[in-house]
């Protein structure tokens, strides 16, 4: 069977879909298209702002901007540069963009497990009867000196409950958060069905801040799950693959 699931590359378009839902919009960090005025607005409002391409995957070309007392700090991967004025920062960002579309997103102070920041991946898949199912929730645990938590950025995959426990959350809170994320996956699936046809799988990247509040960083329409094969417990990989075979995906 040929793979059949709709893909949408534009992160900005998908963000607008989420913002159109009263129930889900509260999970979306402040996000604006990149330009000079929006850069000033975001830096005045937030201590950290992410500069993200509207296309791309795997955490590529994501940069973090922090406001300092004497200027701004720009980090890509482990490299950090400083700029004394917003105009110099803007010029550097324009060079980095090189004509491509970027957006600015509110930085979330990620929860930390054993000194390493993490976010979560909620895998959502549609069965042949048209219903969405949240089939797996796992964590992406980043390196302390990196901007993104992605596996190909040096991060590692973790078990959700174990990572949450190591981050200091009690079992009742972990259970509530897990249920919230599963319901959120269903809600996002239904939103995508309003705006497009043929979606069979989604991967929600959801940040949890230090207080445990959930924030949708982005939604992937061709989510990768191959790292799950490397885990000791392969039940999540097997479950995802069993659903994926219904729409022609083999790995």
CSV table of C-alpha atoms in Angstrom, one decimal, residues 19-192:
chain,number,residue,atom,x,y,z
A,19,UNK,CA,-5.2,29.8,17.0
A,20,UNK,CA,-8.6,29.5,15.3
A,21,UNK,CA,-9.8,27.1,18.0
A,22,UNK,CA,-11.0,28.7,21.3
A,23,UNK,CA,-10.3,25.5,23.2
A,24,UNK,CA,-6.8,24.9,21.8
A,25,UNK,CA,-5.5,28.4,21.2
A,26,UNK,CA,-4.6,28.8,25.0
A,27,UNK,CA,-2.0,26.1,24.4
A,28,UNK,CA,-0.2,28.1,21.7
A,29,UNK,CA,2.7,30.3,22.7
A,30,UNK,CA,2.7,33.9,21.3
A,31,UNK,CA,3.8,33.5,17.7
A,32,UNK,CA,4.3,36.1,15.0
A,33,UNK,CA,5.8,36.2,11.4
A,34,UNK,CA,9.3,37.6,11.5
A,35,UNK,CA,9.8,41.2,10.7
A,36,UNK,CA,11.5,44.2,12.4
A,37,UNK,CA,8.4,45.4,14.3
A,38,UNK,CA,7.4,42.0,15.4
A,39,UNK,CA,10.9,41.3,16.6
A,40,UNK,CA,10.8,44.4,18.9
A,41,UNK,CA,7.3,43.4,20.2
A,42,UNK,CA,8.4,39.9,21.1
A,43,UNK,CA,11.7,41.0,22.7
A,44,UNK,CA,9.9,43.6,24.8
A,45,UNK,CA,7.4,41.0,26.0
A,46,UNK,CA,9.5,37.9,26.6
A,47,UNK,CA,12.9,37.1,28.1
A,48,UNK,CA,13.5,34.5,25.4
A,49,UNK,CA,12.2,34.3,21.8
A,50,UNK,CA,12.7,31.5,19.2
A,51,UNK,CA,13.5,32.3,15.6
A,52,UNK,CA,12.2,29.4,13.6
A,53,UNK,CA,11.9,28.6,9.9
A,54,UNK,CA,8.3,28.1,8.8
A,55,UNK,CA,9.4,25.0,7.0
A,56,UNK,CA,12.0,22.4,7.9
A,57,UNK,CA,12.2,19.7,10.5
A,58,UNK,CA,14.5,18.1,13.1
A,59,UNK,CA,15.2,21.4,14.8
A,60,UNK,CA,17.3,22.6,11.9
A,61,UNK,CA,18.0,26.4,11.8
A,62,UNK,CA,16.1,27.1,15.1
A,63,UNK,CA,17.8,29.9,17.0
A,64,UNK,CA,17.1,31.3,20.5
A,65,UNK,CA,17.3,35.0,21.3
A,66,UNK,CA,17.7,36.2,24.9
A,67,UNK,CA,17.5,39.8,26.1
A,68,UNK,CA,20.5,40.9,28.1
A,69,UNK,CA,21.1,44.1,30.1
A,70,UNK,CA,23.5,45.4,27.4
A,71,UNK,CA,22.0,43.8,24.2
A,72,UNK,CA,20.9,40.5,22.9
A,73,UNK,CA,22.2,36.9,22.8
A,74,UNK,CA,21.7,34.8,19.7
A,75,UNK,CA,22.3,31.0,20.0
A,76,UNK,CA,22.2,28.4,17.2
A,77,UNK,CA,23.2,24.9,18.2
A,78,UNK,CA,25.9,25.5,20.9
A,79,UNK,CA,27.2,28.7,19.3
A,80,UNK,CA,26.4,32.0,21.0
A,81,UNK,CA,26.9,35.5,19.6
A,82,UNK,CA,26.0,38.9,21.2
A,83,UNK,CA,24.6,42.0,19.6
A,84,UNK,CA,24.5,45.4,21.4
A,85,UNK,CA,21.4,46.7,19.5
A,86,UNK,CA,18.2,45.3,18.1
A,87,UNK,CA,19.1,46.7,14.7
A,88,UNK,CA,22.4,44.7,14.6
A,89,UNK,CA,20.5,41.6,15.8
A,90,UNK,CA,17.8,42.1,13.1
A,91,UNK,CA,20.5,42.4,10.4
A,92,UNK,CA,22.0,39.2,11.5
A,93,UNK,CA,18.7,37.4,11.5
A,94,UNK,CA,18.0,38.7,8.0
A,95,UNK,CA,21.3,37.2,6.9
A,96,UNK,CA,20.4,33.9,8.5
A,97,UNK,CA,17.0,33.9,6.9
A,98,UNK,CA,18.5,34.5,3.5
A,99,UNK,CA,15.2,35.2,1.9
A,100,UNK,CA,13.4,32.3,3.6
A,101,UNK,CA,10.3,32.6,5.7
A,102,UNK,CA,10.8,32.6,9.5
A,103,UNK,CA,8.6,33.2,12.5
A,104,UNK,CA,9.1,34.3,16.1
A,105,UNK,CA,7.8,32.3,19.0
A,106,UNK,CA,7.6,32.9,22.7
A,107,UNK,CA,10.3,31.0,24.6
A,108,UNK,CA,9.1,28.5,27.1
A,109,UNK,CA,11.1,27.8,30.3
A,110,UNK,CA,11.2,24.0,29.8
A,111,UNK,CA,10.8,21.6,32.7
A,112,UNK,CA,14.1,19.9,33.4
A,113,UNK,CA,14.9,16.2,34.1
A,114,UNK,CA,18.3,15.5,35.7
A,115,UNK,CA,19.6,18.9,34.6
A,116,UNK,CA,18.4,18.4,31.0
A,117,UNK,CA,15.4,20.3,29.4
A,118,UNK,CA,12.8,18.2,27.7
A,119,UNK,CA,9.6,18.4,25.8
A,120,UNK,CA,7.0,15.8,24.8
A,121,UNK,CA,5.9,14.2,21.5
A,122,UNK,CA,2.2,13.2,21.3
A,123,UNK,CA,1.7,10.8,18.4
A,124,UNK,CA,-1.9,11.0,17.0
A,125,UNK,CA,-3.1,8.6,14.4
A,126,UNK,CA,-6.4,8.1,12.5
A,127,UNK,CA,-7.9,4.7,12.0
A,128,UNK,CA,-9.9,3.6,8.9
A,129,UNK,CA,-13.2,4.5,10.7
A,130,UNK,CA,-12.1,8.1,10.8
A,131,UNK,CA,-11.4,8.4,14.5
A,132,UNK,CA,-8.2,10.0,16.0
A,133,UNK,CA,-6.2,8.1,18.6
A,134,UNK,CA,-3.4,9.3,20.8
A,135,UNK,CA,-1.2,6.2,20.4
A,136,UNK,CA,2.0,7.3,22.2
A,137,UNK,CA,3.5,10.0,24.4
A,138,UNK,CA,7.2,10.1,24.9
A,139,UNK,CA,9.8,12.7,25.8
A,140,UNK,CA,12.7,14.3,23.9
A,141,UNK,CA,15.4,15.1,26.4
A,142,UNK,CA,17.8,17.8,25.1
A,143,UNK,CA,21.4,18.6,25.8
A,144,UNK,CA,21.8,21.5,28.3
A,145,UNK,CA,23.8,23.6,25.9
A,146,UNK,CA,21.6,23.1,22.8
A,147,UNK,CA,18.7,25.1,21.5
A,148,UNK,CA,16.5,22.2,20.4
A,149,UNK,CA,15.7,18.9,22.1
A,150,UNK,CA,15.5,16.9,18.9
A,151,UNK,CA,17.1,13.5,18.6
A,152,UNK,CA,19.3,14.6,15.7
A,153,UNK,CA,20.5,17.6,17.8
A,154,UNK,CA,22.0,15.3,20.4
A,155,UNK,CA,18.8,14.7,22.4
A,156,UNK,CA,17.6,11.3,23.6
A,157,UNK,CA,14.2,9.7,23.8
A,158,UNK,CA,12.7,9.0,27.2
A,159,UNK,CA,9.6,7.4,28.8
A,160,UNK,CA,7.0,10.1,29.6
A,161,UNK,CA,6.2,9.0,33.2
A,162,UNK,CA,9.9,8.3,34.1
A,163,UNK,CA,11.0,11.7,32.7
A,164,UNK,CA,8.2,13.5,34.5
A,165,UNK,CA,9.0,11.8,37.8
A,166,UNK,CA,12.7,12.7,37.5
A,167,UNK,CA,11.5,16.3,36.8
A,168,UNK,CA,9.9,16.4,40.3
A,169,UNK,CA,6.2,15.9,39.3
A,170,UNK,CA,4.2,13.6,41.6
A,171,UNK,CA,2.2,10.6,40.2
A,172,UNK,CA,-1.2,12.3,40.4
A,173,UNK,CA,0.1,15.3,38.4
A,174,UNK,CA,1.8,13.0,35.9
A,175,UNK,CA,-1.5,11.1,35.3
A,176,UNK,CA,-3.5,14.3,34.8
A,177,UNK,CA,-0.9,15.7,32.4
A,178,UNK,CA,-0.9,12.4,30.4
A,179,UNK,CA,-4.7,12.5,30.1
A,180,UNK,CA,-4.6,16.2,29.1
A,181,UNK,CA,-2.0,15.5,26.4
A,182,UNK,CA,-4.0,12.6,25.0
A,183,UNK,CA,-7.2,14.7,24.8
A,184,UNK,CA,-5.2,17.5,23.3
A,185,UNK,CA,-4.0,15.2,20.5
A,186,UNK,CA,-7.6,14.3,19.7
A,187,UNK,CA,-8.6,18.0,19.6
A,188,UNK,CA,-5.8,18.9,17.3
A,189,UNK,CA,-6.6,16.0,15.0
A,190,UNK,CA,-10.2,17.3,14.7
A,191,UNK,CA,-8.9,20.8,14.0
A,192,UNK,CA,-6.7,19.6,11.1
